[in-house]
């Protein structure tokens, strides 16, 4: 970093030794390139009479960044009479160039009124050499209460508001012209660099006073005059690409109607709530401030999610929008109703794969739970078909999906029936029984017994593999079987096939008493056909874990429940239960003990009416010896066959 003074010098006083406007003193010699950069900014012209006190004339504070040769800052003050020519027009400029890269408009504005600046060519300047500045000087502008200084000053607030809108709508060819007192312009600029993020004004350059504003290189240029203030800005300087504001007359360029974010911005500042603005701005990525539409998109998403046009936001390709929105599940949740109530899904499908996709999923599942409780199956179907077709698109591990799908209490059976098979079939491979069983356990056994009973009922009614149903049924018994609520419930009779398998499972584990306890719960008319068939088939095939004594003992109450049928006088009689079970019973009947045969006969006799059936026929049917099939020669010579048969 270098510094030098520039003013009108006497002969032998300047660095070059020449008179006139020269470099009065410098910390290091300037290269030709550096001189060219500085001379574009040094000019300071003004038309005033000598009687006007120089203290009332404008101070020029300038900051400019050359794209290739660094940046510079300067402060120029009016001196009046030239010491050589005795004419009006002398000024004194203190210049800093090759500024550090971290020096921006904020640091330069902070030097307004600072004692660091040298303001005149006096005896304190000895020689032509200056110290090499090691660091950029600290500023003095602002301090505690600066917000009130700006808010309570109408002209400064008006300049600030104009600058914000002009900077917002500018183009690469724009130039912003402000006819105002230099100090008022400085305060307006100070509000910009304090209340808006750096990404918005990072390339901001300015000059508080220029005689020919269109020739000055900075973006924001101040204009001033003692008189003729109505003509400080020409008519064309209020039209694009220029933005003009004459604070002395009130005339200024017109802008499109303020977007919602700018309304929010100015309203909160006027209420003294700048902190909430800073908090919102800090959450936005720097790239978002490059376009008005991007900032407006963030604002609509964060503050008005119910009305934001999400389809347009998706098309705008706002940088990091998805990550910023979806990183907080609570924030994302505010978008859900709007997202799924509009035709935004097709445009927003790419949001599933963003960095914040996991939080999006959590919020989406919360939205789904709400729709499940409300039985809004139309919205759920639309969402499911468009969004949640494959689990991999959400970036979730299988173990993370099911716990998020826990429905709220109070969901109707219709809602359960909708969500459960959808999730199971589209997130699980049902051919992998072990994996499916694990998910079913997560689904069922994570809440109260009442909840688990509902879900068990849902599972058993779905077209899942029987082995999967039995596995879930066994787990339910292991976890809740000893609880009084379950012991007295109607769960077991509802699923006699699974319960009989559970009884066999308990026998194999050496728990006959528990198996008998389950059997007692199943000895009802509704379960009798199933148990009757399974018991006699197990006897015939000799694959039952129950002994013949147990089967005979259990057949009596089952047979009794089976025979308790409504009276059907005058109608054709049919044997109770499954027709294919009676031939099996007839085959194994002779193997029963006499006591069991007697009890079964008593049940038939007691529960049959003579008008419907001759119970003796049934008894004869059961007790008659089954004759073996005869060969052709036995049929040809029946007398021979009868001789071979033994009397029963």
C-alpha atoms as one frame of an Amber mdcrd trajectory, in Angstrom:
protein
   0.000   0.000   0.000   1.255   3.507  -0.923   0.129   7.033  -0.036   0.812
  10.468  -1.519  -0.405  14.071  -1.404  -1.508  15.890  -4.532  -2.002  19.639
  -4.847  -0.802  22.767  -6.678   2.862  23.205  -5.720   5.452  25.980  -6.032
   8.623  25.316  -7.968  10.968  22.980  -6.065   8.262  21.930  -3.631   6.962
  18.838  -5.411   8.520  15.412  -5.861   9.362  16.311  -9.468  10.528  19.805
  -8.531   8.062  21.342 -10.960   5.315  23.803 -10.128   1.574  23.390 -10.636
  -0.532  20.362  -9.789   2.022  17.779  -8.796   2.617  15.009  -6.271   3.591
  16.968  -3.197   4.971  14.054  -1.201   4.828  10.249  -1.478   5.766   7.120
   0.442   7.103   5.429  -2.701   7.466   6.460  -6.335   4.421   5.703  -8.488
   4.659   3.599 -11.596   3.219   5.019 -14.833   0.289   2.595 -14.544  -0.445
   3.749 -10.997  -0.323   7.389 -12.092  -2.840   6.719 -14.855  -5.231   5.101
 -12.382  -4.939   7.975  -9.917  -5.295  10.762 -12.466  -8.707   9.367 -13.498
  -9.949  10.034  -9.961  -8.031  13.085  -8.754  -9.991  15.812 -10.535 -11.862
  18.226  -8.262 -13.591  21.197  -9.889 -16.103  23.616  -8.458 -17.550  26.983
  -9.476 -17.933  29.268  -6.470 -17.011  32.829  -5.592 -14.056  33.459  -3.257
 -16.418  34.785  -0.583 -17.914  31.318   0.027 -16.213  29.776   3.101 -14.235
  26.743   2.080 -15.539  24.865   5.144 -19.006  24.831   3.521 -17.782  23.356
   0.236 -18.090  19.657  -0.463 -15.490  17.134   0.637 -14.732  14.485  -1.923
 -14.347  10.991  -0.481 -13.732   8.451  -3.227 -13.270   4.703  -3.419 -12.622
   2.929  -6.693 -11.398  -0.496  -7.697  -9.515  -0.967 -10.934 -10.080  -4.432
 -12.343  -6.365  -5.033 -12.948  -4.393  -2.435 -10.984  -5.863  -2.583  -7.527
  -8.028  -0.143  -5.633  -7.573   3.332  -4.228  -9.201   5.701  -1.747  -8.776
   9.466  -1.552 -10.102  12.504   0.204 -10.021  15.902  -1.510 -10.750  19.304
   0.049 -11.146  22.697  -1.581  -8.374  25.218  -0.919  -9.462  28.055  -3.180
  -6.569  30.199  -4.432  -3.751  28.607  -6.387  -0.372  29.639  -4.819   1.272
  29.899  -8.219  -1.338  31.446 -10.502  -3.372  33.197  -7.784  -6.490  31.819
  -9.422  -9.341  29.921  -7.793  -9.281  26.121  -8.237  -6.691  24.714  -5.903
  -7.484  21.584  -3.893  -5.612  19.114  -1.758  -5.934  15.323  -2.166  -4.633
  12.619   0.158  -4.498   9.309  -1.733  -4.105   5.684  -0.647  -3.561   3.166
  -3.441  -2.899  -0.546  -3.801  -5.277  -1.124  -0.914  -5.414  -4.561   0.747
  -7.934  -6.913  -0.843 -10.120  -6.929   2.278 -10.704  -3.152   2.087 -14.190
  -2.434   0.789 -16.528   0.538   0.587 -17.389  -0.012   4.268 -13.818   0.590
   5.475 -13.415   3.676   3.276 -16.757   5.171   4.362 -15.655   4.659   7.941
 -12.849   7.170   7.340 -15.309  10.024   6.737 -14.261  12.776   9.129 -11.191
  10.840  10.292  -8.100  12.832  11.347  -6.006  10.430   9.358  -6.558  12.472
   6.221  -4.249  15.373   5.448  -6.342  18.314   4.269  -3.962  21.150   3.244
  -0.427  21.975   2.107   0.976  23.543   5.247   4.217  23.687   7.193   3.616
  20.269   8.748   4.660  18.713   5.435   8.447  18.700   5.488  10.096  17.371
   2.373   8.624  15.032  -0.175   8.820  11.711   1.663   5.996  10.048   3.603
   5.805   6.937   5.741   4.804   3.686   4.105   1.388   2.785   5.609   1.531
  -0.694   7.095  -2.214  -1.183   7.635  -5.370   0.493   6.461  -6.392   3.126
   9.050  -9.318   2.493  11.401 -12.538   4.373  10.694 -14.534   6.591  13.021
 -17.935   6.817  11.326 -20.878   5.124  12.963 -20.495   3.967  16.519 -23.265
   3.399  19.013 -26.603   4.840  17.962 -25.777   5.211  14.278 -29.094   3.576
  13.314 -31.048   6.358  15.011 -28.855   8.942  13.291 -29.905   7.525   9.942
 -33.549   6.706  10.705 -34.344  10.094  12.262 -32.835  12.100   9.402 -35.418
  12.284   6.542 -32.942  13.215   3.785 -30.447  10.536   4.746 -33.146   7.898
   5.035 -34.492   8.893   1.599 -30.992   8.589   0.090 -30.516   5.205   1.734
 -33.844   3.880   0.413 -33.064   5.202  -3.072 -29.608   3.612  -3.080 -30.984
   0.228  -2.033 -33.516   0.174  -4.871 -31.066   1.581  -7.421 -28.422  -0.988
  -6.502 -31.091  -3.695  -6.607 -32.196  -2.863 -10.151 -28.857  -1.885 -11.624
 -27.308  -3.436 -14.709 -23.631  -3.646 -15.746 -24.032  -0.262 -17.540 -25.778
   1.521 -14.685 -24.548   4.625 -12.889 -26.217   6.056  -9.800 -26.229   9.847
  -9.445 -27.252  11.610  -6.223 -27.450  15.391  -5.911 -26.993  15.887  -2.170
 -24.787  17.137   0.595 -21.744  14.805   0.666 -22.248  13.913   4.318 -25.865
  12.905   3.681 -24.706  10.691   0.809 -22.077   9.110   3.050 -24.715   8.231
   5.632 -26.980   6.763   2.977 -24.118   4.607   1.745 -23.267   3.674   5.325
 -26.758   2.250   5.798 -26.286   0.096   2.683 -23.012  -1.424   3.903 -24.378
  -1.981   7.417 -27.879  -3.324   6.778 -27.296  -5.358   3.656 -24.956  -8.343
   3.299 -21.550  -7.810   1.786 -22.418  -9.899  -1.264 -24.930  -7.174  -2.215
 -22.445  -4.258  -2.167 -19.080  -6.021  -2.440 -18.286  -4.254  -5.737 -19.694
  -0.887  -4.601 -17.537   2.151  -5.482 -18.420   5.771  -4.836 -17.419   9.426
  -4.905 -19.202  11.940  -2.712 -18.641  14.813  -5.159 -17.861  15.181  -8.858
 -18.195  18.158 -11.174 -18.738  15.866 -14.159 -20.441  12.789 -12.678 -20.722
  10.840 -15.943 -16.944  10.959 -16.420 -16.148   9.714 -12.925 -15.314   5.992
 -12.756 -17.185   5.016  -9.490 -20.683   3.525  -9.569 -22.328   5.958  -7.112
 -21.478   9.612  -7.688 -22.519  12.660  -5.674 -23.314  16.060  -7.250 -23.410
  19.424  -5.463 -23.749  23.137  -6.180 -24.268  26.372  -4.305 -26.996  27.520
  -6.693 -28.984  26.175  -9.659 -29.700  22.994  -7.706 -32.756  22.267  -9.807
 -30.454  21.666 -12.777 -27.829  19.518 -11.056 -29.124  16.446 -12.866 -30.326
  16.516 -16.445 -33.549  14.891 -17.571 -31.811  11.951 -19.255 -29.914  11.196
 -16.039 -33.151  10.017 -14.430 -33.631   7.373 -17.134 -31.938   3.964 -17.571
 -29.111   3.124 -17.563 -28.856   6.004 -15.067 -30.607   6.234 -11.722 -30.872
   9.793 -10.464 -32.051  11.400  -7.228 -31.980  15.142  -6.620 -32.479  15.490
  -2.881 -32.748  19.269  -3.209 -35.843  19.058  -5.444 -37.149  15.555  -4.585
 -37.069  14.405  -8.191 -35.834  10.841  -8.709 -35.956   7.887 -11.022 -38.929
   5.573 -10.799 -38.556   1.886  -9.986 -40.865  -1.078 -10.438 -43.189  -1.651
  -7.513 -41.285  -2.897  -4.492 -41.008  -6.636  -4.189 -42.230  -8.315  -1.017
 -38.742  -8.629   0.396 -37.988  -4.892   0.072 -41.299  -4.054   1.747 -40.350
  -6.412   4.550 -36.839  -4.919   4.655 -37.795  -1.248   4.983 -40.720  -1.951
   7.299 -38.554  -3.797   9.815 -35.872  -1.108   9.710 -38.401   1.619  10.402
 -39.655  -0.423  13.357 -36.100  -0.685  14.668 -35.946  -4.445  14.004 -32.763
  -4.584  11.996 -31.626  -7.655  13.925 -34.274  -9.888  12.360 -33.152  -8.726
   8.922 -29.528  -9.517   9.611 -30.492 -12.975  10.875 -32.424 -13.735   7.689
 -29.675 -12.365   5.439 -27.008 -14.415   7.165 -28.861 -17.615   6.296 -28.737
 -16.888   2.565 -25.730 -17.908   0.450 -23.724 -15.074  -1.056 -24.735 -16.018
  -4.582 -28.376 -15.325  -3.762 -27.745 -11.570  -3.725 -26.734 -11.475  -7.355
 -30.327 -11.317  -8.567 -33.441  -9.717  -7.162 -35.499 -12.766  -8.152 -33.260
 -15.040  -6.103 -33.567 -12.997  -2.917 -37.291 -12.649  -3.461 -37.510 -16.422
  -3.898 -35.767 -17.033  -0.578 -37.975 -14.499   1.152 -41.188 -15.998  -0.227
 -40.055 -19.469   0.768 -39.092 -18.505   4.311 -41.861 -16.050   5.160 -44.821
 -16.837   2.887 -44.585 -20.538   2.059 -48.358 -20.847   1.689 -48.433 -18.478
  -1.291 -44.989 -18.914  -2.877 -45.086 -20.093  -6.474 -42.826 -23.092  -6.042
 -42.948 -24.030  -9.702 -41.380 -20.672 -10.604 -38.850 -21.036  -7.828 -37.810
 -24.399  -9.220 -37.403 -22.912 -12.683 -35.372 -19.953 -11.364 -32.493 -22.275
 -10.403 -31.666 -20.269  -7.304 -28.197 -21.243  -6.036 -28.239 -23.449  -2.919
 -31.977 -22.838  -2.520 -32.779 -26.457  -1.834 -30.049 -26.909   0.747 -30.981
 -23.721   2.595 -34.657 -24.570   2.696 -34.394 -28.245   3.516 -31.638 -28.131
   6.131 -34.179 -27.374   8.853 -37.155 -29.792   9.112 -39.308 -27.182  10.844
 -38.708 -24.694   8.066 -39.348 -27.304   5.417 -42.584 -28.392   7.062 -44.040
 -24.948   6.368 -43.668 -25.616   2.665 -45.323 -28.986   2.531 -48.992 -28.057
   2.158 -48.174 -25.520  -0.519 -45.823 -27.894  -2.290 -48.312 -30.701  -2.591
 -51.378 -28.554  -3.202 -49.973 -27.053  -6.400 -48.627 -28.450  -9.648 -45.080
 -27.881  -8.439 -44.072 -31.480  -7.954 -42.930 -32.158 -11.486 -40.700 -29.077
 -11.485 -39.408 -29.780  -8.001 -38.534 -33.445  -8.375 -34.823 -32.591  -8.431
 -35.114 -31.379  -4.840 -35.146 -34.977  -3.639 -31.431 -35.441  -4.313 -30.084
 -32.263  -2.711 -27.789 -32.147   0.258 -30.691 -31.362   2.573 -32.792 -34.214
   1.193 -32.905 -36.050   4.496 -34.588 -33.146   6.266 -36.919 -32.831   3.305
 -37.865 -36.458   3.800 -38.575 -35.972   7.497 -40.780 -32.995   6.762 -42.465
 -34.838   3.927 -43.257 -37.775   6.156 -44.721 -35.411   8.737 -46.894 -34.008
   5.980 -47.913 -37.537   5.006 -48.843 -38.424   8.567 -51.110 -35.411   8.685
 -52.772 -36.429   5.432 -53.146 -39.993   6.682 -55.025 -38.841   9.761 -57.175
 -36.584   7.584 -57.825 -39.515   5.200 -56.811 -37.334   2.262 -56.051 -40.332
   0.081 -56.234 -38.313  -3.144 -53.305 -36.112  -2.087 -51.446 -39.144  -0.778
 -51.880 -41.073  -4.000 -50.677 -38.106  -6.061 -47.656 -37.660  -3.840 -46.860
 -41.350  -3.792 -46.988 -41.802  -7.543 -44.873 -38.723  -8.290 -42.408 -38.560
  -5.417 -41.953 -41.610  -3.297 -41.681 -44.315  -5.922 -38.268 -45.585  -4.850
 -36.567 -45.360  -1.480 -33.119 -44.711  -2.986 -34.182 -41.307  -4.301 -34.449
 -39.990  -0.757 -30.925 -40.847   0.307 -32.161 -42.889   3.266 -30.920 -46.173
   4.565 -33.612 -48.861   4.909 -33.391 -48.704   8.699 -34.286 -44.994   8.582
 -37.497 -45.253   6.597 -39.923 -47.164   8.755 -39.455 -45.285  12.042 -40.394
 -42.086  10.197 -43.664 -43.586   8.987 -45.216 -43.982  12.420 -48.789 -42.657
  12.015 -50.310 -40.352  14.555 -52.799 -41.818  16.986 -56.330 -41.663  15.764
 -55.670 -42.631  12.168 -58.678 -44.389  10.713 -58.632 -48.016   9.484 -58.959
 -46.676   5.953 -55.790 -44.615   6.383 -53.925 -47.558   7.854 -54.998 -49.747
   4.976 -53.716 -47.160   2.505 -50.304 -46.411   3.925 -49.220 -49.789   5.197
 -49.162 -51.891   2.012 -47.880 -48.900   0.024 -44.856 -48.490   2.184 -44.196
 -52.182   2.636 -44.384 -53.090  -1.026 -42.410 -50.140  -2.344 -39.671 -50.020
   0.249 -39.152 -53.729   0.931 -38.277 -56.818  -1.015 -40.980 -59.219   0.165
 -38.995 -62.149  -1.144 -36.548 -61.432   1.653 -38.726 -62.620   4.519 -36.156
 -61.765   7.145 -35.881 -58.117   6.105 -39.636 -57.776   5.760 -40.114 -59.313
   9.189 -37.762 -56.748  10.724 -39.744 -53.891   9.162 -43.024 -55.349  10.308
 -41.696 -55.562  13.843 -40.677 -51.905  13.695 -44.114 -51.026  12.405 -46.029
 -52.962  15.050 -43.985 -52.999  18.254 -43.094 -49.373  18.871 -46.020 -48.060
  20.842 -48.867 -49.186  23.075 -50.473 -52.612  23.117 -53.625 -51.146  21.578
 -51.578 -49.761  18.694 -49.756 -53.077  18.233 -53.072 -54.940  18.126 -54.350
 -52.645  15.371 -51.234 -53.124  13.317 -51.219 -56.899  13.844 -54.748 -56.951
  12.493 -53.628 -54.894   9.475 -50.717 -57.221   8.751 -52.797 -60.388   8.962
 -55.367 -59.013   6.520 -52.795 -58.085   3.863 -51.772 -60.459   1.045 -48.341
 -61.060   2.537 -46.651 -64.475   2.555 -48.087 -66.764   5.227 -44.634 -67.401
   6.649 -44.247 -63.658   7.155 -47.604 -63.395   8.892 -46.778 -66.296  11.206
 -43.431 -64.751  12.131 -45.134 -61.498  13.106 -47.845 -63.399  14.974 -45.269
 -65.350  17.001 -43.394 -62.164  17.869 -46.612 -60.564  19.050 -47.281 -63.536
  21.356 -43.745 -63.465  22.736 -43.998 -59.771  23.551 -47.600 -59.468  24.731
 -48.895 -63.025  25.306 -48.645 -62.885  29.105 -50.401 -59.524  29.442 -53.961
 -59.715  30.893 -55.305 -57.461  28.132 -54.092 -59.857  25.468 -55.063 -63.006
  27.368 -58.666 -61.897  27.380 -58.708 -60.394  23.907 -60.246 -61.618  20.667
 -56.955 -61.570  18.791 -56.351 -65.325  18.803 -59.753 -66.455  17.475 -59.454
 -63.953  14.619 -56.520 -65.866  13.130 -57.027 -69.593  13.886 -54.511 -70.785
  11.269 -51.742 -68.626  12.711 -52.764 -69.456  16.251 -52.676 -73.223  15.581
 -49.177 -72.763  14.127 -48.312 -70.864  17.297 -49.621 -73.758  19.383 -47.340
 -76.162  17.509 -44.487 -73.667  17.960 -45.052 -73.672  21.730 -45.119 -77.479
  21.793 -41.815 -77.656  19.973 -40.390 -75.283  22.570 -41.602 -77.513  25.392
 -44.421 -75.269  26.592 -47.537 -77.513  26.464 -49.359 -75.520  29.124 -49.160
 -72.329  27.065 -50.283 -74.272  24.019 -53.284 -75.607  25.968 -54.084 -72.106
  27.172 -54.172 -70.889  23.579 -56.341 -73.856  22.570 -58.889 -72.945  25.222
 -59.154 -69.456  23.710 -59.775 -70.996  20.276 -62.506 -73.525  21.187 -65.206
 -71.359  19.690 -67.697 -72.037  16.912 -65.881 -69.617  14.533 -62.573 -71.460
  14.980 -63.955 -74.999  15.171 -63.691 -75.922  11.439 -60.046 -74.859  11.266
 -58.980 -76.603  14.473 -61.063 -79.699  13.700 -59.370 -80.171  10.334 -55.854
 -79.494  11.630 -56.191 -81.900  14.576 -57.517 -84.891  12.614 -55.056 -84.324
   9.738 -52.189 -84.171  12.210 -53.409 -87.515  13.646 -53.644 -89.156  10.230
 -50.304 -87.882   8.887 -48.545 -88.496  12.211 -46.826 -85.078  11.982 -48.558
 -83.351  14.857 -46.483 -82.375  17.907 -49.534 -83.202  20.029 -49.983 -86.729
  21.393 -53.023 -88.856  20.512 -54.275 -88.359  24.067 -54.084 -84.567  23.686
 -55.792 -84.646  20.308 -58.651 -86.796  21.627 -58.999 -84.515  24.632 -59.138
 -81.436  22.455 -61.409 -82.949  19.820 -64.346 -83.222  22.233 -64.859 -79.447
  22.844 -64.002 -78.692  19.204 -66.536 -81.256  17.993 -69.123 -79.814  20.353
 -68.525 -76.277  19.074 -68.619 -77.564  15.521 -71.999 -79.333  16.015 -73.681
 -76.320  17.619 -75.303 -75.096  14.454 -78.589 -73.272  13.846 -81.618 -75.497
  13.345 -82.440 -75.806   9.666 -85.707 -77.755   9.721 -86.922 -78.660   6.267
 -83.629 -77.937   4.558 -81.174 -80.504   3.204 -78.745 -81.587   5.856 -74.986
 -81.066   5.445 -72.293 -82.070   7.848 -70.804 -79.134   9.767 -67.270 -78.014
   8.948 -65.313 -78.787   5.810 -66.668 -81.759   3.784 -63.183 -83.130   3.117
 -62.560 -83.513   6.856 -65.310 -86.125   7.486 -63.761 -88.985   5.495 -60.559
 -88.419   7.461 -62.487 -88.564  10.726 -64.166 -91.789   9.594 -60.754 -93.351
   8.910 -59.243 -92.504  12.294 -62.452 -92.882  14.345 -61.841 -96.593  15.164
 -58.454 -95.581  16.638 -60.098 -93.385  19.276 -60.636 -94.681  22.762 -64.084
 -95.946  23.677 -64.553 -92.944  25.967 -63.835 -90.495  23.156 -66.120 -92.352
  20.750 -68.916 -92.274  23.313 -68.523 -88.524  23.907 -68.546 -87.769  20.187
 -71.671 -89.960  19.742 -73.404 -88.131  22.593 -72.633 -84.770  20.985 -74.141
 -85.918  17.684 -77.230 -87.364  19.367 -77.773 -84.362  21.613 -77.363 -81.696
  18.951 -79.287 -83.310  16.080 -83.055 -83.102  15.551 -84.940 -86.160  14.147
 -86.595 -84.000  11.476 -83.247 -83.090   9.950 -81.193 -86.222  10.282 -81.221
 -89.694  11.612 -78.330 -89.480  14.048 -78.006 -93.233  13.848 -76.930 -92.823
  10.234 -74.084 -90.585  11.310 -73.005 -92.975  14.031 -73.237 -95.870  11.606
 -71.251 -93.871   9.074 -68.476 -93.318  11.631 -68.462 -96.813  13.110 -68.979
 -98.925  10.015 -65.822-100.752   9.051 -64.375 -99.523   5.832 -64.318-102.387
   3.338 -61.214-102.714   1.193 -61.533-102.428  -2.537 -62.129-105.820  -4.252
 -60.184-107.090  -7.230 -61.872-108.331 -10.422 -61.941-112.012  -9.387 -63.460
-111.036  -6.003 -66.215-109.193  -7.801 -66.640-112.202 -10.181 -66.867-114.746
  -7.335 -68.528-112.865  -4.438 -69.042-116.051  -2.441 -65.258-116.493  -2.331
 -64.749-112.925  -1.160 -67.290-113.298   1.646 -65.521-116.431   2.895 -62.232
-114.508   3.170 -63.736-111.588   5.118 -63.653-111.697   8.841 -66.649-110.818
  10.880 -66.319-107.440  12.582
